[in-house]
């Protein structure tokens, strides 16, 4: 129960907003920067062995920690020269504390972890080596400290540098992947607009030309041969109605969204956000009107998973259950109370108009399951409308 309450607290919107004010949300690091602060506990190890520290080590350590925290959180927002200055400030903070607290090198190790935030790996290495060497010389020449402290600083600092470097590289790759997906979607939308333009031109160009010619002919015949003019007007009406029917069919096709394409798009979106996604289309797609509605339901559910669920995996299945059609989208995210937004409300209304049912089950800490059930009667009615349209 306590774990569930703790998870609920960390998922509270105000807590998340406070977190995002300290660490940029676009980095996608979640609570990791706050967990990393647990390494500050090394500064307080002299509590266990008081004889190895000076008499005033505790107040000085607390003061140094209070100075360090603003530097730490600012480093996540900084770039270029500001990052260099913050890293140097972190390492310098360890020096006056070194004679009182043998674990003051913790600040230098944090500085090494931030060095890979620089754009150049060469500059990051030089900076990390520089702050570590400066602290080491201070320990050996001024404080007359133990060489073991220097060795630990180099060893742990190098490990943190490497880990931080690979983490930053992974973040950069994820950003590049998101940008490439956005570019693919933009190009696909542009190609679709061009195709629609060509289709409408091919569809309406000849018809509108024919309407124009027949209208001109009817106008010329109006006084000489009213019967022939009325015949041409009736022909214009017939051609216009036929064109309207063709445009409606074309627009229906444009609006239609395919489930298979939507599942592939969902997989790209979720896996670029670090969520493993598996889908199954266990039966033939339903009629276009129902397929479009289900595809939009998948899109809305996947968007919610990507934005809010904090899940590591998700699944989607289209299957038959008796005579009914069942679509299920499930994740293992944080779950909890569902606040219906415009997307969920719109989805429910679209499905209700078809006669389908939407249910959402969400258990805190266990994820969310969205289920759409389309009764056999709705499938039969949609197939009947499709036959009549053709």
mmCIF file of C-alpha atoms in Angstrom:
data_model
loop_
_atom_site.group_PDB
_atom_site.id
_atom_site.type_symbol
_atom_site.label_atom_id
_atom_site.label_comp_id
_atom_site.label_asym_id
_atom_site.label_seq_id
_atom_site.Cartn_x
_atom_site.Cartn_y
_atom_site.Cartn_z
ATOM 1 C CA UNK A 1 0.000 0.000 0.000
ATOM 2 C CA UNK A 2 2.865 2.381 0.871
ATOM 3 C CA UNK A 3 4.565 1.673 -2.481
ATOM 4 C CA UNK A 4 1.322 2.398 -4.321
ATOM 5 C CA UNK A 5 0.887 5.701 -2.451
ATOM 6 C CA UNK A 6 4.500 6.627 -3.224
ATOM 7 C CA UNK A 7 4.000 5.919 -6.939
ATOM 8 C CA UNK A 8 0.820 7.976 -6.879
ATOM 9 C CA UNK A 9 2.710 10.861 -5.287
ATOM 10 C CA UNK A 10 5.476 10.780 -7.910
ATOM 11 C CA UNK A 11 2.852 10.670 -10.680
ATOM 12 C CA UNK A 12 0.930 13.664 -9.340
ATOM 13 C CA UNK A 13 0.778 16.474 -11.963
ATOM 14 C CA UNK A 14 2.093 19.121 -9.549
ATOM 15 C CA UNK A 15 5.040 16.907 -8.559
ATOM 16 C CA UNK A 16 5.823 16.223 -12.229
ATOM 17 C CA UNK A 17 5.610 19.949 -12.999
ATOM 18 C CA UNK A 18 8.044 20.672 -10.147
ATOM 19 C CA UNK A 19 10.396 17.973 -11.486
ATOM 20 C CA UNK A 20 10.291 19.444 -15.001
ATOM 21 C CA UNK A 21 11.195 22.885 -13.650
ATOM 22 C CA UNK A 22 14.415 21.444 -12.239
ATOM 23 C CA UNK A 23 15.362 19.131 -15.128
ATOM 24 C CA UNK A 24 14.276 19.736 -18.768
ATOM 25 C CA UNK A 25 11.472 17.360 -19.712
ATOM 26 C CA UNK A 26 12.792 17.081 -23.284
ATOM 27 C CA UNK A 27 15.829 15.175 -21.995
ATOM 28 C CA UNK A 28 13.456 12.313 -21.162
ATOM 29 C CA UNK A 29 15.410 11.405 -18.011
ATOM 30 C CA UNK A 30 12.423 11.127 -15.682
ATOM 31 C CA UNK A 31 13.507 10.793 -12.055
ATOM 32 C CA UNK A 32 17.053 9.595 -12.860
ATOM 33 C CA UNK A 33 18.755 12.943 -11.974
ATOM 34 C CA UNK A 34 17.123 12.833 -8.535
ATOM 35 C CA UNK A 35 18.125 9.206 -7.983
ATOM 36 C CA UNK A 36 21.719 10.164 -8.878
ATOM 37 C CA UNK A 37 21.756 12.540 -5.920
ATOM 38 C CA UNK A 38 21.767 9.487 -3.651
ATOM 39 C CA UNK A 39 25.541 9.365 -4.260
ATOM 40 C CA UNK A 40 25.811 12.430 -2.037
ATOM 41 C CA UNK A 41 25.406 10.027 0.893
ATOM 42 C CA UNK A 42 29.128 9.216 0.472
ATOM 43 C CA UNK A 43 29.835 12.697 1.821
ATOM 44 C CA UNK A 44 28.299 11.675 5.133
ATOM 45 C CA UNK A 45 30.157 8.380 5.619
ATOM 46 C CA UNK A 46 32.408 9.998 8.290
ATOM 47 C CA UNK A 47 29.404 9.575 10.603
ATOM 48 C CA UNK A 48 30.344 5.892 10.692
ATOM 49 C CA UNK A 49 34.054 6.576 11.307
ATOM 50 C CA UNK A 50 34.299 9.958 13.132
ATOM 51 C CA UNK A 51 38.050 9.741 13.741
ATOM 52 C CA UNK A 52 38.939 10.098 10.035
ATOM 53 C CA UNK A 53 37.266 13.532 9.685
ATOM 54 C CA UNK A 54 37.812 16.949 11.216
ATOM 55 C CA UNK A 55 35.720 18.243 14.072
ATOM 56 C CA UNK A 56 33.722 20.642 11.899
ATOM 57 C CA UNK A 57 33.230 18.316 8.951
ATOM 58 C CA UNK A 58 29.440 18.013 9.275
ATOM 59 C CA UNK A 59 28.395 21.711 9.091
ATOM 60 C CA UNK A 60 30.937 22.355 6.319
ATOM 61 C CA UNK A 61 29.686 19.324 4.371
ATOM 62 C CA UNK A 62 26.082 20.458 4.717
ATOM 63 C CA UNK A 63 27.038 23.960 3.549
ATOM 64 C CA UNK A 64 28.959 22.574 0.546
ATOM 65 C CA UNK A 65 26.009 20.355 -0.366
ATOM 66 C CA UNK A 66 23.619 23.313 -0.295
ATOM 67 C CA UNK A 67 25.958 25.189 -2.650
ATOM 68 C CA UNK A 68 26.323 22.116 -4.903
ATOM 69 C CA UNK A 69 22.599 21.490 -5.503
ATOM 70 C CA UNK A 70 21.916 24.692 -7.514
ATOM 71 C CA UNK A 71 25.053 23.976 -9.588
ATOM 72 C CA UNK A 72 23.857 20.414 -10.178
ATOM 73 C CA UNK A 73 20.375 21.269 -11.436
ATOM 74 C CA UNK A 74 21.591 24.253 -13.468
ATOM 75 C CA UNK A 75 24.049 21.949 -15.279
ATOM 76 C CA UNK A 76 21.123 20.097 -16.904
ATOM 77 C CA UNK A 77 20.009 23.352 -18.557
ATOM 78 C CA UNK A 78 23.441 24.801 -19.358
ATOM 79 C CA UNK A 79 25.291 24.687 -22.669
ATOM 80 C CA UNK A 80 28.820 25.397 -23.844
ATOM 81 C CA UNK A 81 30.847 27.767 -21.687
ATOM 82 C CA UNK A 82 28.310 27.792 -18.862
ATOM 83 C CA UNK A 83 28.597 24.003 -18.576
ATOM 84 C CA UNK A 84 32.391 24.286 -18.310
ATOM 85 C CA UNK A 85 32.129 26.895 -15.553
ATOM 86 C CA UNK A 86 29.608 24.812 -13.589
ATOM 87 C CA UNK A 87 31.818 21.695 -13.807
ATOM 88 C CA UNK A 88 34.853 23.643 -12.596
ATOM 89 C CA UNK A 89 32.772 25.111 -9.750
ATOM 90 C CA UNK A 90 31.697 21.613 -8.645
ATOM 91 C CA UNK A 91 35.287 20.396 -8.525
ATOM 92 C CA UNK A 92 36.554 23.539 -6.747
ATOM 93 C CA UNK A 93 33.823 23.023 -4.134
ATOM 94 C CA UNK A 94 35.587 19.815 -3.066
ATOM 95 C CA UNK A 95 38.899 21.494 -2.274
ATOM 96 C CA UNK A 96 38.147 23.489 0.912
ATOM 97 C CA UNK A 97 36.280 20.441 2.229
ATOM 98 C CA UNK A 98 39.133 18.008 1.519
ATOM 99 C CA UNK A 99 40.977 18.606 4.787
ATOM 100 C CA UNK A 100 37.785 18.017 6.801
ATOM 101 C CA UNK A 101 36.066 15.239 4.868
ATOM 102 C CA UNK A 102 38.009 12.512 3.013
ATOM 103 C CA UNK A 103 34.965 11.872 0.798
ATOM 104 C CA UNK A 104 34.871 15.379 -0.673
ATOM 105 C CA UNK A 105 35.987 13.854 -4.009
ATOM 106 C CA UNK A 106 32.285 13.037 -4.495
ATOM 107 C CA UNK A 107 31.869 16.542 -5.957
ATOM 108 C CA UNK A 108 34.706 15.901 -8.441
ATOM 109 C CA UNK A 109 33.070 12.645 -9.521
ATOM 110 C CA UNK A 110 29.815 14.494 -10.176
ATOM 111 C CA UNK A 111 31.820 17.012 -12.243
ATOM 112 C CA UNK A 112 33.269 14.148 -14.325
ATOM 113 C CA UNK A 113 29.761 12.806 -14.913
ATOM 114 C CA UNK A 114 28.651 16.180 -16.318
ATOM 115 C CA UNK A 115 31.664 16.609 -18.624
ATOM 116 C CA UNK A 116 30.127 14.515 -21.484
ATOM 117 C CA UNK A 117 27.320 17.104 -21.690
ATOM 118 C CA UNK A 118 29.741 19.120 -23.833
ATOM 119 C CA UNK A 119 29.238 18.691 -27.574
ATOM 120 C CA UNK A 120 32.887 17.743 -28.205
ATOM 121 C CA UNK A 121 34.159 14.459 -26.747
ATOM 122 C CA UNK A 122 37.726 15.787 -26.892
ATOM 123 C CA UNK A 123 36.828 18.868 -24.855
ATOM 124 C CA UNK A 124 34.849 16.722 -22.415
ATOM 125 C CA UNK A 125 37.842 14.413 -21.841
ATOM 126 C CA UNK A 126 40.231 17.330 -21.365
ATOM 127 C CA UNK A 127 37.858 18.997 -18.906
ATOM 128 C CA UNK A 128 37.316 15.803 -16.884
ATOM 129 C CA UNK A 129 41.064 15.111 -16.760
ATOM 130 C CA UNK A 130 41.746 18.727 -15.852
ATOM 131 C CA UNK A 131 39.388 18.914 -12.868
ATOM 132 C CA UNK A 132 40.500 15.488 -11.623
ATOM 133 C CA UNK A 133 44.195 16.376 -11.956
ATOM 134 C CA UNK A 134 43.643 19.717 -10.216
ATOM 135 C CA UNK A 135 41.896 18.075 -7.290
ATOM 136 C CA UNK A 136 44.569 15.353 -7.103
ATOM 137 C CA UNK A 137 47.408 17.895 -6.972
ATOM 138 C CA UNK A 138 45.554 19.790 -4.236
ATOM 139 C CA UNK A 139 45.135 16.588 -2.205
ATOM 140 C CA UNK A 140 48.737 15.450 -2.573
ATOM 141 C CA UNK A 141 50.555 18.808 -2.346
ATOM 142 C CA UNK A 142 48.388 20.937 -0.039
ATOM 143 C CA UNK A 143 46.280 18.630 2.107
ATOM 144 C CA UNK A 144 48.896 15.844 2.153
ATOM 145 C CA UNK A 145 46.081 13.372 1.747
ATOM 146 C CA UNK A 146 46.219 9.688 0.967
ATOM 147 C CA UNK A 147 47.091 8.600 -2.590
ATOM 148 C CA UNK A 148 44.217 6.132 -2.266
ATOM 149 C CA UNK A 149 41.793 9.069 -2.428
ATOM 150 C CA UNK A 150 43.375 10.181 -5.707
ATOM 151 C CA UNK A 151 43.176 6.671 -7.138
ATOM 152 C CA UNK A 152 39.505 6.317 -6.203
ATOM 153 C CA UNK A 153 38.761 9.735 -7.718
ATOM 154 C CA UNK A 154 40.326 8.739 -11.043
ATOM 155 C CA UNK A 155 38.732 5.283 -11.106
ATOM 156 C CA UNK A 156 35.182 6.254 -10.143
ATOM 157 C CA UNK A 157 35.364 9.519 -12.119
ATOM 158 C CA UNK A 158 36.354 7.600 -15.267
ATOM 159 C CA UNK A 159 33.504 5.118 -14.770
ATOM 160 C CA UNK A 160 30.974 7.918 -14.299
ATOM 161 C CA UNK A 161 32.345 9.765 -17.339
ATOM 162 C CA UNK A 162 31.954 6.694 -19.565
ATOM 163 C CA UNK A 163 28.469 5.884 -18.250
ATOM 164 C CA UNK A 164 27.317 9.471 -18.668
ATOM 165 C CA UNK A 165 28.795 9.656 -22.180
ATOM 166 C CA UNK A 166 26.913 6.593 -23.400
ATOM 167 C CA UNK A 167 23.712 7.790 -21.736
ATOM 168 C CA UNK A 168 23.992 11.152 -23.513
ATOM 169 C CA UNK A 169 24.746 9.448 -26.820
ATOM 170 C CA UNK A 170 21.645 7.313 -26.405
ATOM 171 C CA UNK A 171 19.581 10.435 -25.703
ATOM 172 C CA UNK A 172 20.969 12.144 -28.806
ATOM 173 C CA UNK A 173 20.146 9.116 -30.936
ATOM 174 C CA UNK A 174 16.614 9.033 -29.589
ATOM 175 C CA UNK A 175 16.165 12.727 -30.401
ATOM 176 C CA UNK A 176 17.535 12.137 -33.915
ATOM 177 C CA UNK A 177 15.203 9.159 -34.311
ATOM 178 C CA UNK A 178 12.191 11.212 -33.258
ATOM 179 C CA UNK A 179 13.179 13.944 -35.705
ATOM 180 C CA UNK A 180 13.559 11.407 -38.512
ATOM 181 C CA UNK A 181 10.120 9.963 -37.737
ATOM 182 C CA UNK A 182 8.628 13.454 -37.795
ATOM 183 C CA UNK A 183 10.301 14.103 -41.146
ATOM 184 C CA UNK A 184 8.961 10.826 -42.541
ATOM 185 C CA UNK A 185 5.460 11.767 -41.387
ATOM 186 C CA UNK A 186 5.817 15.248 -42.907
ATOM 187 C CA UNK A 187 6.956 13.842 -46.256
ATOM 188 C CA UNK A 188 4.184 11.235 -46.183
ATOM 189 C CA UNK A 189 1.598 13.945 -45.490
ATOM 190 C CA UNK A 190 3.024 16.069 -48.336
ATOM 191 C CA UNK A 191 2.898 13.114 -50.746
ATOM 192 C CA UNK A 192 -0.667 12.370 -49.663
ATOM 193 C CA UNK A 193 -1.739 15.969 -50.268
ATOM 194 C CA UNK A 194 -0.191 15.868 -53.741
ATOM 195 C CA UNK A 195 -1.945 12.565 -54.496
ATOM 196 C CA UNK A 196 -5.280 13.966 -53.313
ATOM 197 C CA UNK A 197 -4.756 17.026 -55.517
ATOM 198 C CA UNK A 198 -4.034 14.844 -58.556
ATOM 199 C CA UNK A 199 -7.008 12.588 -57.847
ATOM 200 C CA UNK A 200 -9.421 15.488 -57.452
ATOM 201 C CA UNK A 201 -8.087 17.107 -60.621
ATOM 202 C CA UNK A 202 -8.525 13.879 -62.586
ATOM 203 C CA UNK A 203 -11.918 13.293 -61.013
ATOM 204 C CA UNK A 204 -13.428 16.760 -61.411
ATOM 205 C CA UNK A 205 -11.530 18.310 -64.316
ATOM 206 C CA UNK A 206 -13.442 16.525 -67.076
ATOM 207 C CA UNK A 207 -16.781 16.707 -65.250
ATOM 208 C CA UNK A 208 -16.596 20.452 -64.589
ATOM 209 C CA UNK A 209 -15.553 21.079 -68.187
ATOM 210 C CA UNK A 210 -18.577 19.109 -69.349
ATOM 211 C CA UNK A 211 -20.889 21.055 -67.011
ATOM 212 C CA UNK A 212 -19.473 24.340 -68.339
ATOM 213 C CA UNK A 213 -20.007 23.352 -72.001
ATOM 214 C CA UNK A 214 -23.555 22.120 -71.415
ATOM 215 C CA UNK A 215 -24.444 25.224 -69.409
ATOM 216 C CA UNK A 216 -23.194 27.442 -72.236
ATOM 217 C CA UNK A 217 -25.184 25.390 -74.757
ATOM 218 C CA UNK A 218 -28.368 25.614 -72.663
ATOM 219 C CA UNK A 219 -27.909 29.375 -72.395
ATOM 220 C CA UNK A 220 -27.663 29.695 -76.200
ATOM 221 C CA UNK A 221 -30.685 27.450 -76.749
ATOM 222 C CA UNK A 222 -32.838 29.121 -74.107
ATOM 223 C CA UNK A 223 -34.640 31.492 -76.515
ATOM 224 C CA UNK A 224 -34.498 29.417 -79.741
ATOM 225 C CA UNK A 225 -35.382 25.959 -78.421
ATOM 226 C CA UNK A 226 -36.582 25.938 -74.781
ATOM 227 C CA UNK A 227 -37.225 22.179 -74.865
ATOM 228 C CA UNK A 228 -33.626 21.444 -75.913
ATOM 229 C CA UNK A 229 -32.358 23.943 -73.341
ATOM 230 C CA UNK A 230 -34.327 22.218 -70.570
ATOM 231 C CA UNK A 231 -32.882 18.878 -71.738
ATOM 232 C CA UNK A 232 -29.343 20.270 -71.455
ATOM 233 C CA UNK A 233 -30.103 21.655 -67.958
ATOM 234 C CA UNK A 234 -31.377 18.215 -66.876
ATOM 235 C CA UNK A 235 -28.168 16.721 -68.286
ATOM 236 C CA UNK A 236 -26.120 19.254 -66.299
ATOM 237 C CA UNK A 237 -28.047 18.221 -63.148
ATOM 238 C CA UNK A 238 -27.351 14.534 -63.814
ATOM 239 C CA UNK A 239 -23.618 15.136 -64.407
ATOM 240 C CA UNK A 240 -23.394 17.301 -61.261
ATOM 241 C CA UNK A 241 -25.086 14.634 -59.118
ATOM 242 C CA UNK A 242 -22.765 11.988 -60.513
ATOM 243 C CA UNK A 243 -19.758 14.214 -59.755
ATOM 244 C CA UNK A 244 -21.031 14.768 -56.196
ATOM 245 C CA UNK A 245 -21.325 11.012 -55.704
ATOM 246 C CA UNK A 246 -17.770 10.486 -56.969
ATOM 247 C CA UNK A 247 -16.403 13.197 -54.665
ATOM 248 C CA UNK A 248 -18.147 11.632 -51.648
ATOM 249 C CA UNK A 249 -16.636 8.229 -52.460
ATOM 250 C CA UNK A 250 -13.213 9.816 -52.901
ATOM 251 C CA UNK A 251 -13.453 11.709 -49.597
ATOM 252 C CA UNK A 252 -14.539 8.534 -47.820
ATOM 253 C CA UNK A 253 -11.428 6.824 -49.146
ATOM 254 C CA UNK A 254 -9.219 9.742 -48.092
ATOM 255 C CA UNK A 255 -10.628 9.769 -44.565
ATOM 256 C CA UNK A 256 -10.264 6.024 -44.176
ATOM 257 C CA UNK A 257 -7.442 4.840 -41.944
ATOM 258 C CA UNK A 258 -6.112 1.300 -42.160
ATOM 259 C CA UNK A 259 -5.506 -0.752 -39.022
ATOM 260 C CA UNK A 260 -2.332 -2.372 -40.364
ATOM 261 C CA UNK A 261 -0.788 1.001 -41.237
ATOM 262 C CA UNK A 262 -1.849 2.429 -37.879
ATOM 263 C CA UNK A 263 -0.247 -0.479 -36.008
ATOM 264 C CA UNK A 264 3.047 0.044 -37.854
ATOM 265 C CA UNK A 265 2.926 3.774 -37.065
ATOM 266 C CA UNK A 266 2.182 2.953 -33.405
ATOM 267 C CA UNK A 267 5.180 0.619 -33.243
ATOM 268 C CA UNK A 268 7.476 3.338 -34.604
ATOM 269 C CA UNK A 269 6.138 5.915 -32.156
ATOM 270 C CA UNK A 270 6.304 3.748 -29.029
ATOM 271 C CA UNK A 271 9.641 2.081 -29.732
ATOM 272 C CA UNK A 272 11.238 5.465 -30.407
ATOM 273 C CA UNK A 273 10.048 6.367 -26.884
ATOM 274 C CA UNK A 274 11.547 3.189 -25.386
ATOM 275 C CA UNK A 275 8.292 1.203 -25.142
ATOM 276 C CA UNK A 276 8.305 -2.322 -26.587
ATOM 277 C CA UNK A 277 5.176 -2.778 -28.711
ATOM 278 C CA UNK A 278 3.689 -5.993 -30.099
ATOM 279 C CA UNK A 279 0.504 -6.243 -32.145
ATOM 280 C CA UNK A 280 -1.613 -9.005 -33.642
ATOM 281 C CA UNK A 281 -4.240 -8.772 -36.381
ATOM 282 C CA UNK A 282 -5.857 -12.146 -35.816
ATOM 283 C CA UNK A 283 -8.648 -11.750 -38.382
ATOM 284 C CA UNK A 284 -9.539 -9.994 -41.615
ATOM 285 C CA UNK A 285 -10.043 -6.202 -41.360
ATOM 286 C CA UNK A 286 -13.684 -5.133 -40.853
ATOM 287 C CA UNK A 287 -15.582 -2.890 -43.330
ATOM 288 C CA UNK A 288 -13.844 0.477 -43.988
ATOM 289 C CA UNK A 289 -16.154 2.575 -41.784
ATOM 290 C CA UNK A 290 -15.481 0.363 -38.747
ATOM 291 C CA UNK A 291 -11.795 -0.113 -39.605
ATOM 292 C CA UNK A 292 -11.278 3.654 -39.702
ATOM 293 C CA UNK A 293 -12.941 4.072 -36.310
ATOM 294 C CA UNK A 294 -10.833 1.289 -34.782
ATOM 295 C CA UNK A 295 -7.651 2.732 -36.307
ATOM 296 C CA UNK A 296 -8.423 6.109 -34.729
ATOM 297 C CA UNK A 297 -9.031 4.343 -31.394
ATOM 298 C CA UNK A 298 -5.599 2.695 -31.663
ATOM 299 C CA UNK A 299 -4.037 6.072 -32.474
ATOM 300 C CA UNK A 300 -5.602 7.731 -29.431
ATOM 301 C CA UNK A 301 -4.693 4.851 -27.091
ATOM 302 C CA UNK A 302 -1.072 4.739 -28.306
ATOM 303 C CA UNK A 303 -0.724 8.520 -27.975
ATOM 304 C CA UNK A 304 -1.904 8.281 -24.357
ATOM 305 C CA UNK A 305 0.583 5.469 -23.660
ATOM 306 C CA UNK A 306 3.444 7.486 -25.135
ATOM 307 C CA UNK A 307 2.543 10.675 -23.257
ATOM 308 C CA UNK A 308 1.209 9.541 -19.896
ATOM 309 C CA UNK A 309 1.573 5.822 -19.128
ATOM 310 C CA UNK A 310 5.337 5.618 -18.354
ATOM 311 C CA UNK A 311 5.125 2.024 -19.619
ATOM 312 C CA UNK A 312 7.913 -0.300 -20.768
ATOM 313 C CA UNK A 313 5.750 -2.495 -23.003
ATOM 314 C CA UNK A 314 2.367 -2.438 -24.711
ATOM 315 C CA UNK A 315 0.267 -4.764 -26.863
ATOM 316 C CA UNK A 316 -2.602 -4.397 -29.319
ATOM 317 C CA UNK A 317 -4.809 -7.220 -30.637
ATOM 318 C CA UNK A 318 -7.656 -7.442 -33.123
ATOM 319 C CA UNK A 319 -9.563 -10.711 -32.673
ATOM 320 C CA UNK A 320 -12.943 -12.379 -32.806
ATOM 321 C CA UNK A 321 -14.831 -13.256 -29.640
ATOM 322 C CA UNK A 322 -17.848 -15.276 -30.633
ATOM 323 C CA UNK A 323 -19.569 -13.301 -33.380
ATOM 324 C CA UNK A 324 -18.241 -9.977 -32.068
ATOM 325 C CA UNK A 325 -15.091 -8.127 -33.071
ATOM 326 C CA UNK A 326 -12.727 -7.179 -30.249
ATOM 327 C CA UNK A 327 -9.881 -4.641 -30.257
ATOM 328 C CA UNK A 328 -7.677 -4.587 -27.163
ATOM 329 C CA UNK A 329 -4.814 -2.184 -26.370
ATOM 330 C CA UNK A 330 -2.950 -2.788 -23.104
ATOM 331 C CA UNK A 331 0.132 -1.390 -21.349
ATOM 332 C CA UNK A 332 2.047 -2.070 -18.132
ATOM 333 C CA UNK A 333 2.311 1.599 -17.143
ATOM 334 C CA UNK A 334 1.391 3.437 -13.982
ATOM 335 C CA UNK A 335 -2.386 3.126 -14.462
ATOM 336 C CA UNK A 336 -4.655 4.882 -12.011
ATOM 337 C CA UNK A 337 -7.705 7.074 -12.365
ATOM 338 C CA UNK A 338 -8.636 7.927 -15.951
ATOM 339 C CA UNK A 339 -9.647 11.538 -16.569
ATOM 340 C CA UNK A 340 -11.593 11.535 -19.856
ATOM 341 C CA UNK A 341 -10.144 14.142 -22.220
ATOM 342 C CA UNK A 342 -11.285 15.312 -25.614
ATOM 343 C CA UNK A 343 -9.582 12.381 -27.345
ATOM 344 C CA UNK A 344 -11.189 9.692 -25.203
ATOM 345 C CA UNK A 345 -14.591 11.382 -25.276
ATOM 346 C CA UNK A 346 -14.436 11.768 -29.054
ATOM 347 C CA UNK A 347 -13.443 8.124 -29.427
ATOM 348 C CA UNK A 348 -16.376 7.023 -27.287
ATOM 349 C CA UNK A 349 -18.818 9.118 -29.337
ATOM 350 C CA UNK A 350 -17.538 7.757 -32.672
ATOM 351 C CA UNK A 351 -17.830 4.185 -31.440
ATOM 352 C CA UNK A 352 -21.285 4.776 -29.951
ATOM 353 C CA UNK A 353 -22.460 6.096 -33.335
ATOM 354 C CA UNK A 354 -21.451 2.763 -34.876
ATOM 355 C CA UNK A 355 -23.102 0.776 -32.085
ATOM 356 C CA UNK A 356 -19.745 -0.329 -30.612
ATOM 357 C CA UNK A 357 -18.792 -0.315 -26.923
ATOM 358 C CA UNK A 358 -15.670 1.144 -25.296
ATOM 359 C CA UNK A 359 -14.364 0.086 -21.886
ATOM 360 C CA UNK A 360 -11.229 1.247 -20.075
ATOM 361 C CA UNK A 361 -9.797 -0.637 -17.089
ATOM 362 C CA UNK A 362 -6.906 1.000 -15.276
ATOM 363 C CA UNK A 363 -5.312 -0.325 -12.078
ATOM 364 C CA UNK A 364 -2.752 1.860 -10.338
ATOM 365 C CA UNK A 365 0.713 0.387 -10.771
ATOM 366 C CA UNK A 366 -0.514 -2.364 -13.119
ATOM 367 C CA UNK A 367 -1.315 -0.482 -16.331
ATOM 368 C CA UNK A 368 -4.344 0.246 -18.488
ATOM 369 C CA UNK A 369 -6.472 -1.940 -20.762
ATOM 370 C CA UNK A 370 -8.645 -0.349 -23.440
ATOM 371 C CA UNK A 371 -11.191 -2.609 -25.118
ATOM 372 C CA UNK A 372 -13.499 -1.905 -28.077
ATOM 373 C CA UNK A 373 -16.275 -4.434 -28.781
ATOM 374 C CA UNK A 374 -18.117 -4.284 -32.124
ATOM 375 C CA UNK A 375 -21.249 -6.484 -32.100
ATOM 376 C CA UNK A 376 -22.052 -8.753 -35.055
ATOM 377 C CA UNK A 377 -25.117 -6.633 -35.902
ATOM 378 C CA UNK A 378 -22.893 -3.568 -36.452
ATOM 379 C CA UNK A 379 -20.536 -5.538 -38.696
ATOM 380 C CA UNK A 380 -23.454 -6.852 -40.762
ATOM 381 C CA UNK A 381 -24.957 -3.353 -41.100
ATOM 382 C CA UNK A 382 -21.610 -1.883 -42.234
ATOM 383 C CA UNK A 383 -21.116 -4.662 -44.789
ATOM 384 C CA UNK A 384 -24.655 -4.077 -46.092
ATOM 385 C CA UNK A 385 -23.960 -0.347 -46.552
ATOM 386 C CA UNK A 386 -20.732 -1.168 -48.374
ATOM 387 C CA UNK A 387 -22.562 -3.479 -50.786
ATOM 388 C CA UNK A 388 -25.248 -0.861 -51.460
ATOM 389 C CA UNK A 389 -22.584 1.816 -52.096
ATOM 390 C CA UNK A 390 -21.099 -0.322 -54.845
#
